[in-house]
XYZ file of C-alpha atoms in Angstrom:
188
model
C 134.174 -125.454 -159.196
C 137.823 -124.294 -159.898
C 137.672 -121.049 -161.634
C 138.116 -120.285 -165.635
C 141.103 -118.560 -164.735
C 143.855 -120.396 -163.210
C 147.889 -120.065 -162.411
C 148.456 -121.529 -166.313
C 145.494 -118.596 -167.537
C 147.567 -115.538 -165.361
C 151.425 -116.767 -166.932
C 149.860 -117.316 -170.193
C 147.894 -113.698 -169.986
C 151.504 -112.102 -167.761
C 153.445 -113.508 -170.689
C 151.409 -111.398 -173.323
C 152.040 -108.560 -171.700
C 155.236 -108.248 -171.609
C 155.771 -109.066 -174.558
C 153.584 -106.203 -176.154
C 153.199 -103.408 -173.510
C 156.229 -101.548 -174.195
C 155.418 -98.405 -171.311
C 156.593 -99.936 -168.023
C 153.339 -97.969 -166.272
C 151.001 -99.452 -168.491
C 152.550 -102.813 -168.285
C 152.541 -103.248 -164.477
C 147.979 -101.326 -164.259
C 147.474 -104.558 -166.580
C 149.682 -107.236 -164.881
C 147.874 -105.530 -161.837
C 144.214 -105.974 -163.408
C 145.463 -109.461 -164.441
C 146.501 -110.306 -161.149
C 143.106 -109.048 -159.090
C 140.831 -111.902 -161.591
C 143.644 -114.733 -160.420
C 143.021 -113.444 -156.705
C 139.598 -113.186 -156.880
C 139.440 -117.062 -157.316
C 140.467 -118.031 -154.361
C 140.873 -121.814 -155.533
C 144.587 -121.546 -155.581
C 144.994 -120.387 -152.342
C 146.018 -123.551 -149.946
C 146.883 -123.300 -146.293
C 150.159 -123.731 -146.717
C 150.584 -119.550 -148.407
C 149.273 -118.557 -145.317
C 151.831 -119.108 -142.746
C 154.589 -117.000 -142.206
C 158.730 -117.926 -141.909
C 159.396 -118.851 -138.255
C 162.317 -116.143 -138.713
C 161.852 -113.880 -141.367
C 158.317 -113.452 -139.874
C 156.605 -113.256 -143.413
C 155.954 -116.679 -145.543
C 157.192 -116.080 -149.200
C 155.822 -118.752 -151.386
C 156.507 -119.304 -154.823
C 153.757 -120.267 -157.428
C 155.382 -119.299 -160.695
C 158.201 -118.265 -162.531
C 159.601 -118.466 -165.596
C 162.861 -120.351 -166.692
C 165.209 -116.694 -166.496
C 163.287 -115.804 -163.532
C 161.212 -113.331 -164.686
C 157.100 -112.906 -164.271
C 157.617 -114.463 -160.942
C 154.087 -115.245 -158.853
C 154.565 -115.160 -155.164
C 152.021 -115.192 -151.916
C 153.120 -113.745 -149.726
C 152.320 -114.439 -146.198
C 152.535 -111.664 -143.123
C 152.844 -112.707 -139.443
C 151.046 -110.314 -136.993
C 153.237 -107.377 -136.162
C 155.967 -108.390 -138.680
C 156.694 -106.515 -142.242
C 159.553 -105.449 -144.427
C 161.780 -103.022 -143.360
C 162.131 -99.973 -146.317
C 163.480 -101.911 -149.200
C 163.492 -101.440 -153.581
C 162.668 -104.349 -155.278
C 165.982 -104.253 -157.930
C 166.512 -101.960 -160.884
C 164.028 -102.259 -163.761
C 162.318 -105.079 -161.238
C 158.423 -103.466 -161.249
C 155.680 -105.309 -159.047
C 151.867 -105.434 -158.750
C 150.780 -106.346 -155.055
C 147.291 -107.555 -154.724
C 145.461 -108.237 -151.246
C 144.611 -111.918 -150.894
C 143.164 -111.474 -146.601
C 143.663 -109.187 -144.312
C 145.438 -105.477 -144.633
C 149.067 -105.336 -145.062
C 150.206 -100.911 -145.007
C 152.760 -99.673 -147.196
C 154.558 -96.777 -146.618
C 156.511 -94.868 -149.549
C 160.530 -93.683 -148.960
C 161.850 -91.217 -150.413
C 166.363 -91.359 -150.288
C 167.114 -88.048 -149.055
C 171.479 -88.740 -149.833
C 172.897 -89.519 -152.837
C 173.735 -92.754 -152.466
C 177.395 -91.903 -152.691
C 178.759 -93.206 -149.428
C 178.737 -97.134 -149.421
C 176.645 -98.203 -146.966
C 174.921 -95.140 -145.836
C 171.383 -93.895 -146.675
C 168.949 -91.576 -145.635
C 165.656 -92.207 -146.136
C 162.471 -90.230 -145.196
C 158.687 -91.730 -145.214
C 155.893 -90.037 -147.214
C 152.822 -91.461 -147.407
C 151.288 -94.461 -146.407
C 148.036 -96.374 -147.531
C 146.479 -99.780 -146.403
C 146.259 -102.989 -148.961
C 142.774 -104.717 -148.543
C 141.494 -107.788 -149.893
C 141.072 -107.618 -153.510
C 142.946 -104.446 -153.952
C 146.028 -103.939 -156.227
C 149.258 -101.340 -155.651
C 151.851 -101.492 -158.150
C 155.251 -99.872 -158.337
C 157.652 -98.720 -160.598
C 160.670 -99.291 -160.843
C 163.494 -97.431 -157.957
C 160.260 -96.956 -155.657
C 161.044 -97.462 -151.744
C 158.605 -98.630 -149.708
C 158.234 -100.725 -146.504
C 155.563 -103.032 -145.501
C 153.863 -103.926 -141.924
C 151.081 -106.255 -140.530
C 149.477 -104.117 -137.998
C 146.481 -106.649 -137.621
C 146.654 -109.130 -135.042
C 146.677 -112.201 -137.766
C 148.195 -113.390 -140.645
C 147.903 -111.632 -143.744
C 148.254 -112.573 -147.544
C 149.342 -111.132 -150.530
C 149.485 -111.893 -154.378
C 152.731 -110.040 -155.383
C 154.367 -110.425 -159.457
C 157.091 -109.202 -160.417
C 159.817 -108.154 -163.133
C 162.011 -110.301 -161.654
C 162.492 -112.999 -159.106
C 163.516 -110.786 -155.933
C 166.212 -113.067 -155.154
C 167.564 -112.831 -158.653
C 168.407 -109.327 -159.033
C 170.716 -106.847 -156.511
C 168.239 -104.937 -154.367
C 168.152 -102.839 -151.389
C 167.008 -102.238 -147.820
C 167.103 -99.766 -145.285
C 167.265 -98.877 -141.856
C 166.862 -95.247 -141.464
C 167.641 -94.848 -137.957
C 170.878 -96.355 -137.989
C 171.174 -94.430 -141.424
C 171.861 -97.929 -143.063
C 171.328 -99.793 -146.445
C 172.108 -103.323 -147.350
C 171.364 -106.272 -149.616
C 168.297 -107.539 -149.194
C 166.976 -111.531 -150.166
C 164.341 -113.376 -148.504
C 164.142 -117.367 -148.098
C 161.719 -118.527 -150.398
C 159.307 -121.537 -150.219
């Protein structure tokens, strides 16, 4: 039997929250709770959502986005031993991430330089936490984090953002090379 809290119900709630909750920290917390309710049903999860992109190591599968690219909902499949480098989600872009299958390790980073030198950045790790099934993490705008799948199997998470990641400028960081560059991902 299909869950009564399906994709249509989730998107309706996300629209309502966006339009009625002006404080970003309260909005993203409420989005995370809505995402947890949706993710718990699992009847939306298809085999194709468990497939990482062979080259980038993560499969980014779009379930929904508004015509203006707001409120995108992705299912992300992380290949074993793969992840995403330290990155931001773009100016003003919050995120709610919900674990679905397996566990992913998230590390928060702090930028040490002032950002005035193009292409250059110094970042350092601040803390790490593991996201497991049915757990949620939220990211306010301008937060830097990285993701690693340290498990021996594909892990899956549900991601909800204010704006589609490839429709807002965002950056990835290389801590060893001390570089920063634009960051986009292939999306199915």
